[in-house]
Amino acid sequence: MYTTGGRMTWLPLLAVLLQLLRACRTAPYSNGFFYHDIMNGNGNGEIYFNGVRLHVKALEAPIFAARGTNVTLPCHYYYEPRLSAPRRTRVKWSRLPVNGGEETDVLVAIGLRHRSFGEYKGRVHLQQDSEGEVSLVITQLRLADTGRYRCEVIDGLEDESSTVELELRGVVFPYQPTGRRYQLNFEAAQRVCEEQDAALATFEQLYAAWEEGLDWCNAGWLADGTVQYPITQTREPCGGLGLAPGLRSYGPRHRQLHLYDAFCFSSSLRGKVYFLQHPHKLNFTEARVACEQDGASIARVGQLYAAWRFLDLDRCDAGWLADGSLRYPIAFPRTNCGPLEPGVRTFGFPSRHQKHGVYCYGMR
Ligand SMILES: *[C@@H]1O[C@H](CO)[C@@H](O)[C@H](O)[C@H]1NC(C)=O
Ligand SMILES: *[C@@H]1O[C@H](CO)[C@@H](O)[C@H](O)[C@H]1NC(C)=O
């Protein structure tokens, strides 16, 4: 009797200690949230599982989606052996950053209540169509949503998780803001990509672009703070003849002091990029105004690349873009329209007094 009684009184205290220990250990993840009401429940039952194991399964293969669409990241949990009665669980989705920073909260849910955080506020909810389903739905996908997501299910002090990768379908392009190479530190590289309606590319995105044939002999920043460049045709000035084709990496560089180009990533668009029909050629200022008068705005570089890549935009006329560069998109190569591969042809940054066509971007 004495022994049993002793255990009964000590269990709740043990639970508190475990809880505190756990809270300390996991402090950087700030998920203490989940444990605050444990003591209100049937303490014993929630702590001891009597050989029941919680399993959480997310999709192993990466999920590919387009910007602006809705995506579902599948995740299920179940118990082994199966339980007869449903249990109260908490669910947490978080995002693991590509550049090795802190995990960020996306959504937490207890029963039917849920809360979303930061950039995800109002854009995410749980899909719970079948038993144990806790899939995450993200609406209006943004470029910055790319990454690995953790699906975590907490039952008392039992806590299991699994991750799923979300990739945006997109196109990578090298970027030099003034036409001269190696002007950008890491933050400037982030900024110029955003200005072109794009984001710094991840390693996976650059790798996929290299597999599709991207070849660029200037090094550029990636989202993880490393500097790399993609080579499909080995040559002397680009890492030497002795190296196999691939991504050449300088590794992580100093984010303030070191200057390189940027590899930007742009995804599909809702609106339309078009070459403006206009009676005469325009200088840069006139070009911007002409797009506005057409109910649109002058296209940004990321938008031109996305239209070329996803909508086969093809036009053999050089046009102004928002950054003051002059380019044209060729989806179906032919004579007098640049090289024999598809691509966006670039003529650098001519004097803004020069007269050319213009590419506009609008919703029409
Ligand atoms: C995406 O989700 C939102 C909110 O649930 C919905 O209003 C919209 O119709 C969905 N869009 C598509 C393309 O399914
Ligand atoms: C473009 O032309 C307009 C006149 O139509 C002129 O006022 C403006 O200064 C010119 N801009 C540039 C950059 O040359």
Short mmCIF file of N, CA and C in Angstrom, two decimals, residues 2-103:
data_model
loop_
_atom_site.label_atom_id
_atom_site.label_comp_id
_atom_site.label_asym_id
_atom_site.label_seq_id
_atom_site.Cartn_x
_atom_site.Cartn_y
_atom_site.Cartn_z
N TYR A 2 1.83 1.25 0.85
CA TYR A 2 2.68 2.43 1.02
C TYR A 2 3.36 2.78 -0.32
N THR A 3 3.94 1.76 -0.94
CA THR A 3 4.68 1.97 -2.19
C THR A 3 3.76 2.55 -3.27
N THR A 4 2.62 1.92 -3.43
CA THR A 4 1.69 2.37 -4.47
C THR A 4 1.28 3.82 -4.26
N GLY A 5 0.92 4.11 -2.94
CA GLY A 5 0.49 5.47 -2.63
C GLY A 5 1.58 6.47 -2.97
N GLY A 6 2.83 6.10 -2.64
CA GLY A 6 3.95 6.98 -2.93
C GLY A 6 4.04 7.30 -4.42
N ARG A 7 3.89 6.31 -5.24
CA ARG A 7 3.98 6.53 -6.68
C ARG A 7 2.89 7.48 -7.16
N MET A 8 1.70 7.26 -6.59
CA MET A 8 0.58 8.09 -7.01
C MET A 8 0.86 9.58 -6.78
N THR A 9 1.45 9.89 -5.59
CA THR A 9 1.69 11.31 -5.30
C THR A 9 2.86 11.86 -6.11
N TRP A 10 3.82 11.03 -6.41
CA TRP A 10 5.02 11.54 -7.07
C TRP A 10 4.84 11.74 -8.57
N LEU A 11 3.92 11.04 -9.13
CA LEU A 11 3.80 11.12 -10.59
C LEU A 11 3.58 12.53 -11.13
N PRO A 12 2.61 13.28 -10.56
CA PRO A 12 2.41 14.63 -11.11
C PRO A 12 3.66 15.49 -11.00
N LEU A 13 4.41 15.35 -9.90
CA LEU A 13 5.61 16.15 -9.74
C LEU A 13 6.64 15.76 -10.80
N LEU A 14 6.73 14.47 -11.01
CA LEU A 14 7.66 13.98 -12.03
C LEU A 14 7.29 14.57 -13.39
N ALA A 15 5.99 14.64 -13.62
CA ALA A 15 5.52 15.19 -14.89
C ALA A 15 5.95 16.64 -15.03
N VAL A 16 5.83 17.40 -13.95
CA VAL A 16 6.22 18.80 -14.00
C VAL A 16 7.70 18.92 -14.30
N LEU A 17 8.50 18.05 -13.62
CA LEU A 17 9.95 18.09 -13.83
C LEU A 17 10.30 17.77 -15.28
N LEU A 18 9.67 16.73 -15.78
CA LEU A 18 9.92 16.33 -17.16
C LEU A 18 9.60 17.49 -18.10
N GLN A 19 8.48 18.10 -17.77
CA GLN A 19 7.99 19.20 -18.60
C GLN A 19 8.97 20.35 -18.60
N LEU A 20 9.50 20.66 -17.40
CA LEU A 20 10.46 21.76 -17.29
C LEU A 20 11.73 21.44 -18.04
N LEU A 21 12.22 20.20 -17.85
CA LEU A 21 13.44 19.78 -18.52
C LEU A 21 13.28 19.95 -20.02
N ARG A 22 12.14 19.48 -20.47
CA ARG A 22 11.86 19.49 -21.89
C ARG A 22 11.77 20.92 -22.41
N ALA A 23 11.11 21.77 -21.63
CA ALA A 23 10.95 23.17 -22.03
C ALA A 23 12.33 23.82 -22.17
N CYS A 24 13.27 23.48 -21.25
CA CYS A 24 14.61 24.05 -21.33
C CYS A 24 15.31 23.58 -22.59
N ARG A 25 15.22 22.28 -22.81
CA ARG A 25 15.96 21.70 -23.91
C ARG A 25 15.47 22.24 -25.26
N THR A 26 14.17 22.46 -25.36
CA THR A 26 13.63 22.84 -26.66
C THR A 26 13.37 24.34 -26.76
N ALA A 27 13.92 25.10 -25.81
CA ALA A 27 13.64 26.53 -25.79
C ALA A 27 13.80 27.23 -27.14
N PRO A 28 14.87 26.94 -27.92
CA PRO A 28 15.03 27.68 -29.17
C PRO A 28 13.86 27.47 -30.14
N TYR A 29 13.12 26.41 -29.95
CA TYR A 29 12.00 26.14 -30.86
C TYR A 29 10.72 26.79 -30.37
N SER A 30 10.75 27.38 -29.21
CA SER A 30 9.62 28.11 -28.64
C SER A 30 8.30 27.36 -28.75
N ASN A 31 8.34 26.05 -28.51
CA ASN A 31 7.08 25.32 -28.57
C ASN A 31 6.56 24.96 -27.19
N GLY A 32 7.02 25.71 -26.19
CA GLY A 32 6.52 25.54 -24.83
C GLY A 32 5.00 25.68 -24.80
N PHE A 33 4.48 26.43 -25.74
CA PHE A 33 3.05 26.63 -25.94
C PHE A 33 2.23 25.36 -25.74
N PHE A 34 2.77 24.26 -26.22
CA PHE A 34 1.99 23.04 -26.25
C PHE A 34 1.83 22.38 -24.89
N TYR A 35 2.64 22.77 -23.95
CA TYR A 35 2.65 22.03 -22.70
C TYR A 35 1.88 22.73 -21.60
N HIS A 36 1.36 23.92 -21.88
CA HIS A 36 0.86 24.74 -20.79
C HIS A 36 -0.35 24.13 -20.10
N ASP A 37 -1.15 23.32 -20.78
CA ASP A 37 -2.36 22.83 -20.11
C ASP A 37 -2.32 21.33 -19.81
N ILE A 38 -1.11 20.79 -19.86
CA ILE A 38 -1.00 19.36 -19.61
C ILE A 38 -1.51 18.97 -18.23
N MET A 39 -1.23 19.81 -17.24
CA MET A 39 -1.57 19.44 -15.88
C MET A 39 -3.07 19.48 -15.62
N ASN A 40 -3.79 20.13 -16.51
CA ASN A 40 -5.24 20.14 -16.35
C ASN A 40 -5.87 18.82 -16.78
N GLY A 41 -5.17 18.10 -17.57
CA GLY A 41 -5.73 16.85 -18.09
C GLY A 41 -5.51 15.70 -17.11
N ASN A 42 -5.69 14.50 -17.59
CA ASN A 42 -5.50 13.33 -16.74
C ASN A 42 -4.02 12.96 -16.76
N GLY A 43 -3.22 13.81 -16.15
CA GLY A 43 -1.77 13.71 -16.11
C GLY A 43 -1.19 12.35 -16.45
N ASN A 44 -1.53 11.34 -15.65
CA ASN A 44 -0.93 10.02 -15.85
C ASN A 44 -1.07 9.51 -17.27
N GLY A 45 -2.30 9.50 -17.73
CA GLY A 45 -2.59 8.91 -19.04
C GLY A 45 -1.85 9.61 -20.15
N GLU A 46 -1.64 10.91 -20.01
CA GLU A 46 -1.02 11.63 -21.11
C GLU A 46 0.47 11.41 -21.15
N ILE A 47 1.03 11.03 -20.01
CA ILE A 47 2.48 10.90 -19.97
C ILE A 47 2.90 9.49 -20.35
N TYR A 48 2.18 8.52 -19.82
CA TYR A 48 2.60 7.15 -20.06
C TYR A 48 1.78 6.52 -21.15
N PHE A 49 2.47 5.95 -22.08
CA PHE A 49 1.79 5.48 -23.26
C PHE A 49 1.53 3.99 -23.26
N ASN A 50 2.02 3.31 -22.23
CA ASN A 50 1.79 1.86 -22.13
C ASN A 50 2.10 1.13 -23.42
N GLY A 51 3.22 1.47 -24.02
CA GLY A 51 3.65 0.73 -25.21
C GLY A 51 2.98 1.18 -26.49
N VAL A 52 2.15 2.20 -26.41
CA VAL A 52 1.54 2.72 -27.64
C VAL A 52 2.51 3.71 -28.26
N ARG A 53 2.70 3.58 -29.56
CA ARG A 53 3.62 4.52 -30.21
C ARG A 53 2.91 5.41 -31.20
N LEU A 54 3.32 6.65 -31.22
CA LEU A 54 2.76 7.63 -32.13
C LEU A 54 3.66 7.71 -33.37
N HIS A 55 3.04 7.62 -34.54
CA HIS A 55 3.80 7.74 -35.79
C HIS A 55 3.30 8.94 -36.58
N VAL A 56 4.21 9.69 -37.17
CA VAL A 56 3.83 10.82 -38.02
C VAL A 56 4.49 10.63 -39.37
N LYS A 57 3.68 10.72 -40.42
CA LYS A 57 4.24 10.50 -41.77
C LYS A 57 3.88 11.65 -42.70
N ALA A 58 4.89 12.32 -43.20
CA ALA A 58 4.66 13.33 -44.24
C ALA A 58 5.12 12.71 -45.56
N LEU A 59 4.86 13.40 -46.65
CA LEU A 59 5.24 12.88 -47.95
C LEU A 59 6.77 12.93 -48.10
N GLU A 60 7.36 11.84 -48.63
CA GLU A 60 8.81 11.83 -48.76
C GLU A 60 9.30 12.60 -49.97
N ALA A 61 8.56 12.49 -51.09
CA ALA A 61 8.98 13.17 -52.31
C ALA A 61 8.68 14.66 -52.19
N PRO A 62 9.52 15.51 -52.79
CA PRO A 62 9.24 16.94 -52.75
C PRO A 62 7.94 17.26 -53.50
N ILE A 63 7.30 18.34 -53.09
CA ILE A 63 6.09 18.79 -53.76
C ILE A 63 6.43 20.02 -54.59
N PHE A 64 5.99 20.02 -55.85
CA PHE A 64 6.25 21.15 -56.73
C PHE A 64 4.97 21.92 -56.96
N ALA A 65 5.03 23.22 -56.83
CA ALA A 65 3.83 24.04 -57.02
C ALA A 65 4.23 25.35 -57.67
N ALA A 66 3.22 26.05 -58.20
CA ALA A 66 3.48 27.32 -58.86
C ALA A 66 3.09 28.48 -57.96
N ARG A 67 3.77 29.59 -58.11
CA ARG A 67 3.47 30.79 -57.33
C ARG A 67 2.01 31.20 -57.52
N GLY A 68 1.37 31.68 -56.46
CA GLY A 68 0.00 32.19 -56.56
C GLY A 68 -1.05 31.11 -56.43
N THR A 69 -0.66 29.84 -56.48
CA THR A 69 -1.64 28.76 -56.35
C THR A 69 -1.75 28.31 -54.89
N ASN A 70 -2.65 27.37 -54.64
CA ASN A 70 -2.77 26.76 -53.32
C ASN A 70 -2.06 25.41 -53.35
N VAL A 71 -1.46 25.03 -52.24
CA VAL A 71 -0.79 23.73 -52.20
C VAL A 71 -1.12 23.04 -50.88
N THR A 72 -1.19 21.71 -50.92
CA THR A 72 -1.42 20.91 -49.72
C THR A 72 -0.17 20.09 -49.42
N LEU A 73 0.36 20.23 -48.21
CA LEU A 73 1.50 19.42 -47.78
C LEU A 73 0.94 18.28 -46.93
N PRO A 74 0.90 17.06 -47.46
CA PRO A 74 0.23 15.96 -46.77
C PRO A 74 0.99 15.51 -45.52
N CYS A 75 0.23 15.23 -44.46
CA CYS A 75 0.80 14.67 -43.24
C CYS A 75 -0.29 13.90 -42.50
N HIS A 76 0.05 12.72 -42.01
CA HIS A 76 -0.88 11.88 -41.26
C HIS A 76 -0.21 11.38 -39.99
N TYR A 77 -1.02 11.10 -38.97
CA TYR A 77 -0.45 10.40 -37.82
C TYR A 77 -1.35 9.24 -37.44
N TYR A 78 -0.76 8.26 -36.76
CA TYR A 78 -1.54 7.12 -36.28
C TYR A 78 -0.81 6.51 -35.09
N TYR A 79 -1.55 5.66 -34.37
CA TYR A 79 -0.97 5.01 -33.20
C TYR A 79 -0.77 3.54 -33.49
N GLU A 80 0.24 2.99 -32.84
CA GLU A 80 0.51 1.57 -32.99
C GLU A 80 0.75 0.99 -31.59
N PRO A 81 -0.04 0.03 -31.12
CA PRO A 81 -1.25 -0.51 -31.79
C PRO A 81 -2.35 0.55 -31.86
N ARG A 82 -3.34 0.28 -32.68
CA ARG A 82 -4.43 1.24 -32.88
C ARG A 82 -5.17 1.51 -31.58
N LEU A 83 -5.63 2.73 -31.39
CA LEU A 83 -6.38 3.09 -30.19
C LEU A 83 -7.87 3.04 -30.49
N SER A 84 -8.64 2.66 -29.46
CA SER A 84 -10.09 2.58 -29.68
C SER A 84 -10.73 3.97 -29.58
N ALA A 85 -10.24 4.79 -28.64
CA ALA A 85 -10.84 6.11 -28.45
C ALA A 85 -9.91 7.18 -29.03
N PRO A 86 -10.48 8.23 -29.61
CA PRO A 86 -9.62 9.31 -30.14
C PRO A 86 -8.95 10.05 -29.00
N ARG A 87 -7.77 10.59 -29.25
CA ARG A 87 -7.06 11.33 -28.22
C ARG A 87 -6.90 12.77 -28.65
N ARG A 88 -6.73 13.62 -27.66
CA ARG A 88 -6.57 15.04 -27.94
C ARG A 88 -5.11 15.31 -28.28
N THR A 89 -4.87 15.78 -29.47
CA THR A 89 -3.48 16.04 -29.87
C THR A 89 -3.32 17.50 -30.25
N ARG A 90 -2.10 17.91 -30.28
CA ARG A 90 -1.78 19.25 -30.76
C ARG A 90 -0.93 19.07 -32.00
N VAL A 91 -1.08 19.98 -32.94
CA VAL A 91 -0.34 19.88 -34.19
C VAL A 91 0.41 21.18 -34.41
N LYS A 92 1.65 21.03 -34.84
CA LYS A 92 2.42 22.23 -35.13
C LYS A 92 3.14 22.06 -36.47
N TRP A 93 2.99 23.04 -37.34
CA TRP A 93 3.75 23.07 -38.57
C TRP A 93 4.77 24.20 -38.47
N SER A 94 6.01 23.91 -38.84
CA SER A 94 7.02 24.97 -38.87
C SER A 94 7.85 24.82 -40.14
N ARG A 95 8.61 25.86 -40.42
CA ARG A 95 9.41 25.86 -41.64
C ARG A 95 10.88 25.91 -41.26
N LEU A 96 11.66 25.02 -41.88
CA LEU A 96 13.10 25.00 -41.63
C LEU A 96 13.75 25.85 -42.71
N PRO A 97 14.45 26.90 -42.32
CA PRO A 97 14.98 27.82 -43.31
C PRO A 97 16.09 27.19 -44.16
N VAL A 98 16.22 27.68 -45.39
CA VAL A 98 17.26 27.15 -46.27
C VAL A 98 18.65 27.61 -45.84
N ASN A 99 18.72 28.76 -45.17
CA ASN A 99 20.04 29.29 -44.86
C ASN A 99 20.50 28.98 -43.44
N GLY A 100 19.89 27.96 -42.83
CA GLY A 100 20.38 27.49 -41.55
C GLY A 100 20.03 28.38 -40.37
N GLY A 101 19.09 29.29 -40.52
CA GLY A 101 18.66 30.13 -39.39
C GLY A 101 17.70 29.36 -38.50
N GLU A 102 16.91 30.10 -37.73
CA GLU A 102 15.98 29.45 -36.80
C GLU A 102 14.73 28.97 -37.50
N GLU A 103 14.19 27.88 -36.95
CA GLU A 103 12.93 27.36 -37.44
C GLU A 103 11.84 28.41 -37.18
#
